[in-house]
Short mmCIF file of C-alpha atoms in Angstrom, two decimals:
data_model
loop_
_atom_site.label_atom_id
_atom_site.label_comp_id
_atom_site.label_asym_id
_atom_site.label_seq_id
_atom_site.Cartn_x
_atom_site.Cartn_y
_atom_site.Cartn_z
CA UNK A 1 64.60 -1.78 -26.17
CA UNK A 2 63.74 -2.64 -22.88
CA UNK A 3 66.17 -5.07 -21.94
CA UNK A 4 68.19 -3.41 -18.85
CA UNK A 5 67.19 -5.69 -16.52
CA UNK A 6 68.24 -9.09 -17.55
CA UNK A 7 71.58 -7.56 -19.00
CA UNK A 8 72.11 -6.31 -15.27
CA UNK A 9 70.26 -9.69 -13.83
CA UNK A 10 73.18 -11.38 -16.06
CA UNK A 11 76.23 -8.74 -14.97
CA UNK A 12 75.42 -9.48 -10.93
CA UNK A 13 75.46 -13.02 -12.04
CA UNK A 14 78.56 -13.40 -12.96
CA UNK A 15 80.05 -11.15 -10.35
CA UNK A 16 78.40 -12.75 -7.70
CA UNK A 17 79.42 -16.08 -8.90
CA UNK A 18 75.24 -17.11 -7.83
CA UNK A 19 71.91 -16.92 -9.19
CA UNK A 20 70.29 -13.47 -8.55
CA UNK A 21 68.90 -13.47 -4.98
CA UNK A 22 66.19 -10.67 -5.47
CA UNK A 23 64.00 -9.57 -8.49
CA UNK A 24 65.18 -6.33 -10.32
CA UNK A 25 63.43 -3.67 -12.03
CA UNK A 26 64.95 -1.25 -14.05
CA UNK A 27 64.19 2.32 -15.23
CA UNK A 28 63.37 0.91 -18.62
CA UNK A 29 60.05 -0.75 -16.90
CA UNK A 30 62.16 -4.21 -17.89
CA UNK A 31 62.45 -6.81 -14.42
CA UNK A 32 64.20 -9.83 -13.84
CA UNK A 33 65.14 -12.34 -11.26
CA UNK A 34 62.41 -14.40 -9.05
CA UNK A 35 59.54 -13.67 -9.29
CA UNK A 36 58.34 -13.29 -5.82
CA UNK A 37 59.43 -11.01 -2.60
CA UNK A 38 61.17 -7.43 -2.82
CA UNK A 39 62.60 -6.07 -5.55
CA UNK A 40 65.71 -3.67 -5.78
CA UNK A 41 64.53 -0.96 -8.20
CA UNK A 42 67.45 0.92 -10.58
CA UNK A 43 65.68 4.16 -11.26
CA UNK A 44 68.22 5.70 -13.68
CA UNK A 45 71.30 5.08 -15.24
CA UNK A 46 73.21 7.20 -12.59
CA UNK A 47 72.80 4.34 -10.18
CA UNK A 48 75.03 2.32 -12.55
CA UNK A 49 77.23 4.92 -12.86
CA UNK A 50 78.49 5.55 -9.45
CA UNK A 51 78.82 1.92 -8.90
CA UNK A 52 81.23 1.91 -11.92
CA UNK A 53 83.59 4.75 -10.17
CA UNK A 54 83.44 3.56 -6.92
CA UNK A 55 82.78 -0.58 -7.12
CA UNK A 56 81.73 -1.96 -3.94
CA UNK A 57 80.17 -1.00 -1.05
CA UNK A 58 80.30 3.13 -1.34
CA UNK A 59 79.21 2.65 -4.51
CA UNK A 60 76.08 1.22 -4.13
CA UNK A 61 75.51 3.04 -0.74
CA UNK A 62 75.83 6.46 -3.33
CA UNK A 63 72.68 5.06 -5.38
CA UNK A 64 70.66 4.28 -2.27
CA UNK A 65 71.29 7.63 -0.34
CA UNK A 66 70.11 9.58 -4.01
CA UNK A 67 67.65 7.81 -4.68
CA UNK A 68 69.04 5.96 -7.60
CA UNK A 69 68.34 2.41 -5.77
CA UNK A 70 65.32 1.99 -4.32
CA UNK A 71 63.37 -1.02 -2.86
CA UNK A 72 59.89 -2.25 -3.04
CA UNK A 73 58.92 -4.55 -0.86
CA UNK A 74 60.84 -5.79 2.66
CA UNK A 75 64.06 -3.75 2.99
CA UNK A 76 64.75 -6.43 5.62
CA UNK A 77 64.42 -8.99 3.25
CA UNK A 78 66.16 -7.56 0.28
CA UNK A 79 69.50 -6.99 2.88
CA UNK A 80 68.96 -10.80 4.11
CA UNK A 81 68.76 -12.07 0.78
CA UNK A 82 71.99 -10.22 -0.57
CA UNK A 83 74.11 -10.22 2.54
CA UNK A 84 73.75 -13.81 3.10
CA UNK A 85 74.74 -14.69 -0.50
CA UNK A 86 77.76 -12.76 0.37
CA UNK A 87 78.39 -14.38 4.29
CA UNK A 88 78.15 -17.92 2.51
CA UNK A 89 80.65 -16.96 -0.23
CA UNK A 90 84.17 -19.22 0.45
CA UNK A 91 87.20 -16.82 1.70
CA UNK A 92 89.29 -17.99 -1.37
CA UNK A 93 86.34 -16.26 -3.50
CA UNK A 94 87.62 -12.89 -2.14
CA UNK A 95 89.99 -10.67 -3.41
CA UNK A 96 92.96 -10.37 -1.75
CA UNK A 97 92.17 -6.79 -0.51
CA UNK A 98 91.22 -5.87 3.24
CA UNK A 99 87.79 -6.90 4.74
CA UNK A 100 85.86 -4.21 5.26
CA UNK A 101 85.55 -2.95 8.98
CA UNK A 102 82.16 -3.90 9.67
CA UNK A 103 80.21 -0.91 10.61
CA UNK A 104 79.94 1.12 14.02
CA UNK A 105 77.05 0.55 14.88
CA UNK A 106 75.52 0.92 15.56
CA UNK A 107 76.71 -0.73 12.11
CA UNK A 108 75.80 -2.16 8.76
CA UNK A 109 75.39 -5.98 8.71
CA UNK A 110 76.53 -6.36 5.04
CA UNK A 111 80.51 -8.13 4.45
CA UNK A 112 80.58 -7.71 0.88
CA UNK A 113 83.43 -9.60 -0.53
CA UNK A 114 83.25 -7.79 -3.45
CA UNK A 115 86.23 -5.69 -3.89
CA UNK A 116 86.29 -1.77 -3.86
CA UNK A 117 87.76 1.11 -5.23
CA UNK A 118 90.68 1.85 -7.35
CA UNK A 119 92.05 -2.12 -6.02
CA UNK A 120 88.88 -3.62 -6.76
CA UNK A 121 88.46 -2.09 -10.70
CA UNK A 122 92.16 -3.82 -11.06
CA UNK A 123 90.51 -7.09 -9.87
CA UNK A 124 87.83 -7.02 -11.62
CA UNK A 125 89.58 -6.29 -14.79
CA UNK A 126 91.99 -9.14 -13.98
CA UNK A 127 89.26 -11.72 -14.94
CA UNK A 128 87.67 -11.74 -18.23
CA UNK A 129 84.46 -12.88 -17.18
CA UNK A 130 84.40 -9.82 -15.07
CA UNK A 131 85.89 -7.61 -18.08
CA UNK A 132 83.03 -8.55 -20.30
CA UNK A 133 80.58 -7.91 -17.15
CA UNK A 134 82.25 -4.20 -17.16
CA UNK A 135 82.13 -3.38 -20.69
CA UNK A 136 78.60 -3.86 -20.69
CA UNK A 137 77.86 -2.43 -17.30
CA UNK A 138 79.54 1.00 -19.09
CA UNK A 139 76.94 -0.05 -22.50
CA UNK A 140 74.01 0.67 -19.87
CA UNK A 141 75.55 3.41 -17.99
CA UNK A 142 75.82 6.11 -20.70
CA UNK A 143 77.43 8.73 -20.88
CA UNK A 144 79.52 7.96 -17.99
CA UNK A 145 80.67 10.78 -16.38
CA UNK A 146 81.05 10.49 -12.85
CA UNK A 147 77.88 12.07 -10.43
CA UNK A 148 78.75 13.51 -7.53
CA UNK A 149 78.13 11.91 -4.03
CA UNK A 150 75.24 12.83 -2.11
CA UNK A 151 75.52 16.10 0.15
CA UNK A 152 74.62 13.76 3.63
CA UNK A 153 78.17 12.36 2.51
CA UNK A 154 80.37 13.56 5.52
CA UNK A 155 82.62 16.10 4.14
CA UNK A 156 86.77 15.55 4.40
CA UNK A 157 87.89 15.31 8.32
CA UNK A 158 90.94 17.42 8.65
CA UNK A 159 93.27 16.71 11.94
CA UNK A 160 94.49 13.39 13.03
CA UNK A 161 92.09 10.63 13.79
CA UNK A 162 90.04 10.66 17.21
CA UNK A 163 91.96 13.97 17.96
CA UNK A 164 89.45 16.33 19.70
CA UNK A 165 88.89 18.59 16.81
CA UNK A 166 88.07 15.48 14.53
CA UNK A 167 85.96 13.92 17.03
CA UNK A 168 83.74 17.11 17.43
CA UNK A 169 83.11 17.30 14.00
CA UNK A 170 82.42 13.43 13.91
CA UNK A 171 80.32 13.86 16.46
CA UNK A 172 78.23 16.53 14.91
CA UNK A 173 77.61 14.52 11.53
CA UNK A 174 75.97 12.30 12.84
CA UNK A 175 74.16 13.96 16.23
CA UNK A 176 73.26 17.27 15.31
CA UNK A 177 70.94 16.62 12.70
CA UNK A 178 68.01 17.54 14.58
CA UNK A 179 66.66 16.52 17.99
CA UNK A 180 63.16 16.47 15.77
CA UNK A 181 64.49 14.14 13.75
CA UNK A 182 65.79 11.74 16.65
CA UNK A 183 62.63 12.31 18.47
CA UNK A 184 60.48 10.16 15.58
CA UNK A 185 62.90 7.84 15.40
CA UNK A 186 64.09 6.96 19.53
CA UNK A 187 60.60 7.73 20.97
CA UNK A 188 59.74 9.61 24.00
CA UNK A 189 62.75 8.05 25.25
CA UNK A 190 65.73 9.47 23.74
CA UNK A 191 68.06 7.05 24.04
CA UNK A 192 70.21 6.20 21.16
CA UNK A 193 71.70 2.41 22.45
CA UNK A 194 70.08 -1.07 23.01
CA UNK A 195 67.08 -1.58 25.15
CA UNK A 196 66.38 -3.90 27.44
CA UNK A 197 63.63 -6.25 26.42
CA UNK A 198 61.00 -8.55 28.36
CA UNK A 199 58.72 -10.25 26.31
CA UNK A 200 55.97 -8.58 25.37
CA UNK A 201 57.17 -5.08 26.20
CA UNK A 202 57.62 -2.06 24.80
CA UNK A 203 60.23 0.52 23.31
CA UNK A 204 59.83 2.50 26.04
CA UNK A 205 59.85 0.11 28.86
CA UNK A 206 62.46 -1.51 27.22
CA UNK A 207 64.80 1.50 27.42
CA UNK A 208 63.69 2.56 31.05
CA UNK A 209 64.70 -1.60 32.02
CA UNK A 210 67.88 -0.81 30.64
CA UNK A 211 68.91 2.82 32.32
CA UNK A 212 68.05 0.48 35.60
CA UNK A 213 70.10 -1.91 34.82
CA UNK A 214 72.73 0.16 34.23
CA UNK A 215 72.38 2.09 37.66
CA UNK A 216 71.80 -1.24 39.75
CA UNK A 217 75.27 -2.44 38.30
CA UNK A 218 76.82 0.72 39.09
CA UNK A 219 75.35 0.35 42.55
CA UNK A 220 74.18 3.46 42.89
CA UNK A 221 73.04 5.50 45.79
CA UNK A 222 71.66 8.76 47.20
CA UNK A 223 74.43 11.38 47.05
CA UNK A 224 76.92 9.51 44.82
CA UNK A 225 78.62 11.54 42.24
CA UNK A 226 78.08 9.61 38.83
CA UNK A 227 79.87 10.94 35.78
CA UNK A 228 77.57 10.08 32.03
CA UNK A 229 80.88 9.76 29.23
CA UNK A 230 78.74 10.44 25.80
CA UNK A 231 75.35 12.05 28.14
CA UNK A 232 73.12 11.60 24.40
CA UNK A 233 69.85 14.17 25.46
CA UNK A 234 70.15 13.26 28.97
CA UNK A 235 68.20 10.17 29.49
CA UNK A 236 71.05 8.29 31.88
CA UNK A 237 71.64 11.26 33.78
CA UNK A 238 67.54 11.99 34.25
CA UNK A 239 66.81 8.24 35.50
CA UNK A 240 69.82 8.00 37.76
CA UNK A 241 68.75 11.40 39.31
CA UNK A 242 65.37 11.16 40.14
CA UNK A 243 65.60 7.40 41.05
CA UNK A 244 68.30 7.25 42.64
CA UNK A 245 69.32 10.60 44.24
CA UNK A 246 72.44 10.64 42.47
CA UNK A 247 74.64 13.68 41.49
CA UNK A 248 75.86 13.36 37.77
CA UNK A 249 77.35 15.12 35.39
CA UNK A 250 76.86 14.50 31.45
CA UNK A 251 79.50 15.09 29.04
CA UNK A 252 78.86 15.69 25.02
CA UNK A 253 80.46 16.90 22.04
CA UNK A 254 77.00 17.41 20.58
CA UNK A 255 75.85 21.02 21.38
CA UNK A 256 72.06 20.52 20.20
CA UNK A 257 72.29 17.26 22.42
CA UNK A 258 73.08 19.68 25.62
CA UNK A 259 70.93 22.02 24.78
CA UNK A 260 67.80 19.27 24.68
CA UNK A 261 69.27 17.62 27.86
CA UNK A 262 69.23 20.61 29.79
CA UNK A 263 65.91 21.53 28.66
CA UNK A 264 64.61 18.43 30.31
CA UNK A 265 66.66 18.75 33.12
CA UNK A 266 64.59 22.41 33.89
CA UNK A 267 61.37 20.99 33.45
CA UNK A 268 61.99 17.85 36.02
CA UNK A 269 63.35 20.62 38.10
CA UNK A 270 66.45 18.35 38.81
CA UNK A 271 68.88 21.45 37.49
CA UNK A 272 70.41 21.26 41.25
CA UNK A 273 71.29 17.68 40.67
CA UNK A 274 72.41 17.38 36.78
CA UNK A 275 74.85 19.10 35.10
CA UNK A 276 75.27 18.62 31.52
CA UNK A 277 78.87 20.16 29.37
CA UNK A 278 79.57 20.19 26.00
CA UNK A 279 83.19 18.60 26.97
CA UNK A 280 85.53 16.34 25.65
CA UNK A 281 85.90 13.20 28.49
CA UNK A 282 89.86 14.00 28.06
CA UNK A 283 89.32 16.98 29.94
CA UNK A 284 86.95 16.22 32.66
CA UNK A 285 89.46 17.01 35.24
CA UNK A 286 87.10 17.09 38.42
CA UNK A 287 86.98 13.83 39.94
CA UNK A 288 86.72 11.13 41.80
CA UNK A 289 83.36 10.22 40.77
CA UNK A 290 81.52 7.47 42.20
CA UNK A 291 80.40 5.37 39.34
CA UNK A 292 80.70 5.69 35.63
CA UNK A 293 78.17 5.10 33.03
CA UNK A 294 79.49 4.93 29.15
CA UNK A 295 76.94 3.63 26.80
CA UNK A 296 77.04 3.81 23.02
CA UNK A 297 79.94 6.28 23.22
CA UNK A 298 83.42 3.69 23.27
CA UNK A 299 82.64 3.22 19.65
CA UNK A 300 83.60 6.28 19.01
CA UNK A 301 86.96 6.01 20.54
CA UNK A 302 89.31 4.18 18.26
CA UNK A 303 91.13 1.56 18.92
CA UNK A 304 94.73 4.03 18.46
CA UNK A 305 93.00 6.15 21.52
CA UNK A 306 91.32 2.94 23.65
CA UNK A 307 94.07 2.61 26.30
CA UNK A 308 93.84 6.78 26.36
CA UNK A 309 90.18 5.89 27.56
CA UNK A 310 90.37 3.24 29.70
CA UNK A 311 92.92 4.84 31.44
CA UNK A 312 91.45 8.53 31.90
CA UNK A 313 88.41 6.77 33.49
CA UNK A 314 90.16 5.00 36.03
CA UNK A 315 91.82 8.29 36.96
CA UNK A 316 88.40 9.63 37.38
CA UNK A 317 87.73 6.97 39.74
CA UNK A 318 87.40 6.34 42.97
CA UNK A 319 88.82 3.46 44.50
CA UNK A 320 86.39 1.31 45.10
CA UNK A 321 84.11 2.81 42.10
CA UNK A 322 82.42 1.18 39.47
CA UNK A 323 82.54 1.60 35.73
CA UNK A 324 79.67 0.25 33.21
CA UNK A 325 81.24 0.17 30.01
CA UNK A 326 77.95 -0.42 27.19
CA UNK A 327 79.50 -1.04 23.80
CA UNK A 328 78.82 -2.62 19.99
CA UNK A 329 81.44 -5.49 19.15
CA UNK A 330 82.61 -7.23 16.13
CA UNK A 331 84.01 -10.90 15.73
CA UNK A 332 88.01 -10.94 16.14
CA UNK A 333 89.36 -10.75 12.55
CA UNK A 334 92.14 -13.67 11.65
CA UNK A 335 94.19 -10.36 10.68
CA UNK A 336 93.20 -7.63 13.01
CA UNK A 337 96.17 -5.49 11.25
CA UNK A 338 93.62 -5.95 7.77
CA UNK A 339 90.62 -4.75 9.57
CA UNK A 340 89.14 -1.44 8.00
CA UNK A 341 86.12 0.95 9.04
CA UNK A 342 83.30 0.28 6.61
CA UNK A 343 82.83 2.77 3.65
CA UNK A 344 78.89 3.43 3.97
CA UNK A 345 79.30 3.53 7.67
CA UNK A 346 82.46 5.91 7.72
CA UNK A 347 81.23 8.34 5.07
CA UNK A 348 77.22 8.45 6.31
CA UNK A 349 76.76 7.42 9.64
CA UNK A 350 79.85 7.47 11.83
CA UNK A 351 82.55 9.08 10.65
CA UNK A 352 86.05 7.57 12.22
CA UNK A 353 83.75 5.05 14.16
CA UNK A 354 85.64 1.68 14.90
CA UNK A 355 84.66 -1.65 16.53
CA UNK A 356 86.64 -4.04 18.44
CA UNK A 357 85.90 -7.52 19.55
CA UNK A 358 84.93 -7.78 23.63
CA UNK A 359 88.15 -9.64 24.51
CA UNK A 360 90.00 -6.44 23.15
CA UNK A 361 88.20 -4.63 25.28
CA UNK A 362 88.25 -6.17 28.37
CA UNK A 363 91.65 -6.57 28.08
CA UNK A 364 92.32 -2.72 27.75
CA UNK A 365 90.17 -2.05 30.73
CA UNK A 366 91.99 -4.23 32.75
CA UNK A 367 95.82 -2.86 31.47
CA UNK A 368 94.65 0.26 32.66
CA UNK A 369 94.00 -1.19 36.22
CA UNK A 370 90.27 -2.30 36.29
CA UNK A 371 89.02 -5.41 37.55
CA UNK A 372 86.46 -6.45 34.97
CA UNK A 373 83.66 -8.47 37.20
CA UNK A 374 81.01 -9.49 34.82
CA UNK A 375 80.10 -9.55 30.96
CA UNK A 376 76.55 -9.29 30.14
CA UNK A 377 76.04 -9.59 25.94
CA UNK A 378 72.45 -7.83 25.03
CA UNK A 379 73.07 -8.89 20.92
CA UNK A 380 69.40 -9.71 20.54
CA UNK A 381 68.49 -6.85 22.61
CA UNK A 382 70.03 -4.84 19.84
CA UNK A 383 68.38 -6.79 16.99
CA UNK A 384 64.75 -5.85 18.54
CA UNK A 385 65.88 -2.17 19.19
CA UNK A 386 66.66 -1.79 15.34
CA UNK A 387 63.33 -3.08 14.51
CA UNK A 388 61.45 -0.93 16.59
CA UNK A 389 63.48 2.20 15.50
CA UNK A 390 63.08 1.06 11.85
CA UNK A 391 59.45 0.88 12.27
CA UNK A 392 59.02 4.40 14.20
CA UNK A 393 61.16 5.68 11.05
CA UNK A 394 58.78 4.03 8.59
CA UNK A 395 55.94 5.21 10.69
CA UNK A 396 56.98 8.96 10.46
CA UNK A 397 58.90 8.96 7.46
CA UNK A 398 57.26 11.74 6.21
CA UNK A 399 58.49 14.30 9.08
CA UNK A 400 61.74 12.67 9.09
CA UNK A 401 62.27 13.80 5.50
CA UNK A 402 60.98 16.99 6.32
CA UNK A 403 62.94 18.01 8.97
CA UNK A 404 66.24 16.13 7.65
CA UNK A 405 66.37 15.38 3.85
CA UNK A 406 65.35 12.36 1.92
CA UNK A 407 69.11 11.23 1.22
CA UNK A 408 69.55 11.19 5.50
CA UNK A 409 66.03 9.65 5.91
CA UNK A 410 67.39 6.53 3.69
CA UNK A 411 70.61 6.56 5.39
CA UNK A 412 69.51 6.00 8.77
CA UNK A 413 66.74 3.45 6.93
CA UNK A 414 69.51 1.10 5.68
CA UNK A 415 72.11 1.45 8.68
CA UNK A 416 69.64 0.90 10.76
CA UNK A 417 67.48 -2.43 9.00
CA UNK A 418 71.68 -3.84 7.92
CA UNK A 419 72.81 -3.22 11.48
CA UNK A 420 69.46 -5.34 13.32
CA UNK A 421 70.47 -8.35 10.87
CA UNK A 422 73.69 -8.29 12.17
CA UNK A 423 73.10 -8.67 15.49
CA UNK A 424 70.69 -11.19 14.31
CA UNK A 425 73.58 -13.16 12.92
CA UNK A 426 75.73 -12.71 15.51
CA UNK A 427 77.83 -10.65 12.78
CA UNK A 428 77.75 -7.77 15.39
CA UNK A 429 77.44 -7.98 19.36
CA UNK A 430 76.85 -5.62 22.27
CA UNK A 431 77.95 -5.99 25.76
CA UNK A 432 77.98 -3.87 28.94
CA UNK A 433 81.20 -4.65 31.13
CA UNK A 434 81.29 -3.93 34.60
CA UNK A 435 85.01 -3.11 35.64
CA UNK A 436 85.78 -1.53 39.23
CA UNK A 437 88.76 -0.13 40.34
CA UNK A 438 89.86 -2.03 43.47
CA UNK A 439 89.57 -0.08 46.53
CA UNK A 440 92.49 -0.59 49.54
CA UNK A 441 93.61 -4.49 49.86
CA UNK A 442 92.04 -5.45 46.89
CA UNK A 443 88.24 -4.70 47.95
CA UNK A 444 85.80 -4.95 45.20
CA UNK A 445 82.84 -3.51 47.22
CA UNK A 446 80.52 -6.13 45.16
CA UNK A 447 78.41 -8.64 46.83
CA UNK A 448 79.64 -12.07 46.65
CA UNK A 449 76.24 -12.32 44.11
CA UNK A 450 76.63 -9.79 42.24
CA UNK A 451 74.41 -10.43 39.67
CA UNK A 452 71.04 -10.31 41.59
CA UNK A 453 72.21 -6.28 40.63
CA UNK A 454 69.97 -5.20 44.01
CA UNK A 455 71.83 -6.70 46.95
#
């Protein structure tokens, strides 16, 4: 019989509570659903499987990373069509578990409100519709035995969260992968957070717009000391060097990062001006610096060890120095306390990432004795960056599967296509705060317009 895909056509269905937003093909050669755009196709049984011992998000992110799942067509339209089914879902359609913490992210778009886990088999089983959906989700899935996840899943963190020995090996799941591999992806660039787009520009320009921006906020100036928190391969440090005559030193829990950042360092012959460590920022004891540059790298902080952060850098301060602070944010929850890190990001992308809406974040900065002086969000900044590092992955997906492995090729594929339509919807944000610590009497050191950046 070759029936699989209207049975499962009918099963999402019902569990979605909607008509079946994208067309589905199954491994029987059987399809269903419209009959235009993409279509999601279920190579093998295992794909139903793994959804059936781990409903929800991790799940379904199991199949994709194998290989089970599978799209033909518009990834970007497969994600829009699903995701905003789930967005327009009412709140009382949701189980009464925890939203899901919605990516890092550099972070997946996707809410699901279906539930997940050992909770969200009890739901599910609560409602017969949903019982009879089961029972013949199992039918397909024979024999059911449960696969096991995909080896890009990050393997068990031991130690207490966003404790130095966790955060190193964070770190290195998702960073030392391959500078090869980030290469195709980034561009001639290498640098792994939002550009900074004119119209009509490119990826590159983009991302040298924004390393200026960052160093005409921070003021910078020949002979300044200006400490890089999260250095990446050493694109910050390079531009603030050579432009601006500036003395910095990069910090990185990434060893193949430093070893790529020094590298470049040598062959710009800046190694008199750059100094790159593979150092946690809790132990960068040698200040006062200057200025401050952290982009992309709060994310990774936790919002247990934010006040830690805030605080450390203001100690590394100078009075009178500035801070740029460039970081991802989520909406404010109506629970905070029921916010949770999202399963596909947490176990493929960033482990122990976290997100935090702006206002949090300004209001840590300034507990720990900054002045913040000016917001800037760059959401639709982001939203362009994704595309363009979707479409360099697409464009050399071949190497990246080469030099990585197909599962991580498809991880960064979804993360990254999920994570541009969030920003899209404003379902993700990204802002870089500039916070100062006042100098004697109060003194700023700003212009009184500070946002011409070049006064």
């Amino acid at each position: 019989m070759t029936d699989a895909a209207p049975r499962l056509a009918a099963l999402a269905e019902t569990l979605l509570g909607a008509p079946l937003p994208v067309r589905i093909r199954a491994w029987d050669g059987s399809e269903a659903g419209p009959a235009t755009g993409p279509t999601l196709v279920v190579n093998n049984r295992r794909a139903l499987r793994r959804v059936l011992w781990m409903p929800g998000e991790l799940g379904l992110a199991r199949a994709w990373v194998a290989g089970d799942l599978t799209v033909e067509g518009d990834l970007f339209e497969v994600l829009d069509r699903v995701a905003g089914l789930l967005w327009e879902r009412e709140p009382a359609e949701a189980p009464a578990t925890p939203a899901p913490r919605t990516g890092l992210g550099k972070l997946t778009a996707l809410r699901p409100h279906l539930p997940s886990g050992a909770a969200g088999t009890a739901a599910l089983l609560r409602d017969p519709a949903s019982r009879a959906a089961v029972r013949d989700l199992v039918a397909l899935a024979r024999p059911w035995a449960a696969p096991a996840p995909p080896a890009e899943e990050a393997v068990r963190r031991g130690g207490p969260v966003h404790s130095k020995g966790r955060d190193r090996q964070a770190i290195s799941h998702h960073y030392d992968v391959g500078n090869a591999f980030y290469e195709h992806v980034l561009g001639p660039s290498m640098v792994y957070s939002c550009a900074y787009w004119s119209p009509g520009g490119t990826l590159e320009e983009a991302q040298r717009d924004k390393l200026d921006l960052v160093c005409r906020k921070l003021g910078l100036k020949e002979g300044d000391r200006l400490l890089d928190v999260g250095c990446g391969w050493g694109s910050m440090a390079l531009h603030a060097a050579r432009e601006y005559g500036v003395r910095v030193t990069g910090v990185t829990l990434s060893r193949e990062q430093a070893a790529y950042a020094r590298k470049r360092i040598a062959e710009e012959g800046l190694t008199d001006r750059i100094e790159i460590r593979v150092q946690d920022y809790r132990d960068v004891k040698d200040g006062p610096y200057d200025a401050i540059s952290s982009i992309g790298m709060a994310e990774h902080v936790g919002a247990e060890r934010y006040r830690e952060y805030a605080r450390t850098l203001h100690a590394l301060l100078a009075p009178g120095g500035r801070l740029l602070n460039h970081q991802i944010a989520r909406p404010p929850e109506p629970d905070e306390e029921a916010y949770r890190v999202d399963e596909f990001i947490d176990a493929y992308v960033f482990p122990d990432g976290e997100l935090s809406p702006v206002g949090t974040t300004v209001g840590e900065l300034e507990r720990a004795g900054f002045e913040v002086r000016d917001v800037e969000a760059l959401r639709e900044h982001y939203a362009l960056t994704l595309r363009a590092w979707v479409a360099r992955l697409e464009e050399h997906w071949e190497e990246a599967v080469r030099l990585t492995s197909p599962g991580r090729a498809r991880v960064w594929l979804l993360y990254m296509a999920a994570s541009a339509l969030g920003f899209e919807h404003a379902r993700l944000g990204v802002n870089q705060i500039l916070a100062v610590r006042p100098g004697g009497g109060g003194a700023s050191g700003l212009p009184l317009r500070a946002r011409t950046w070049g006064a």
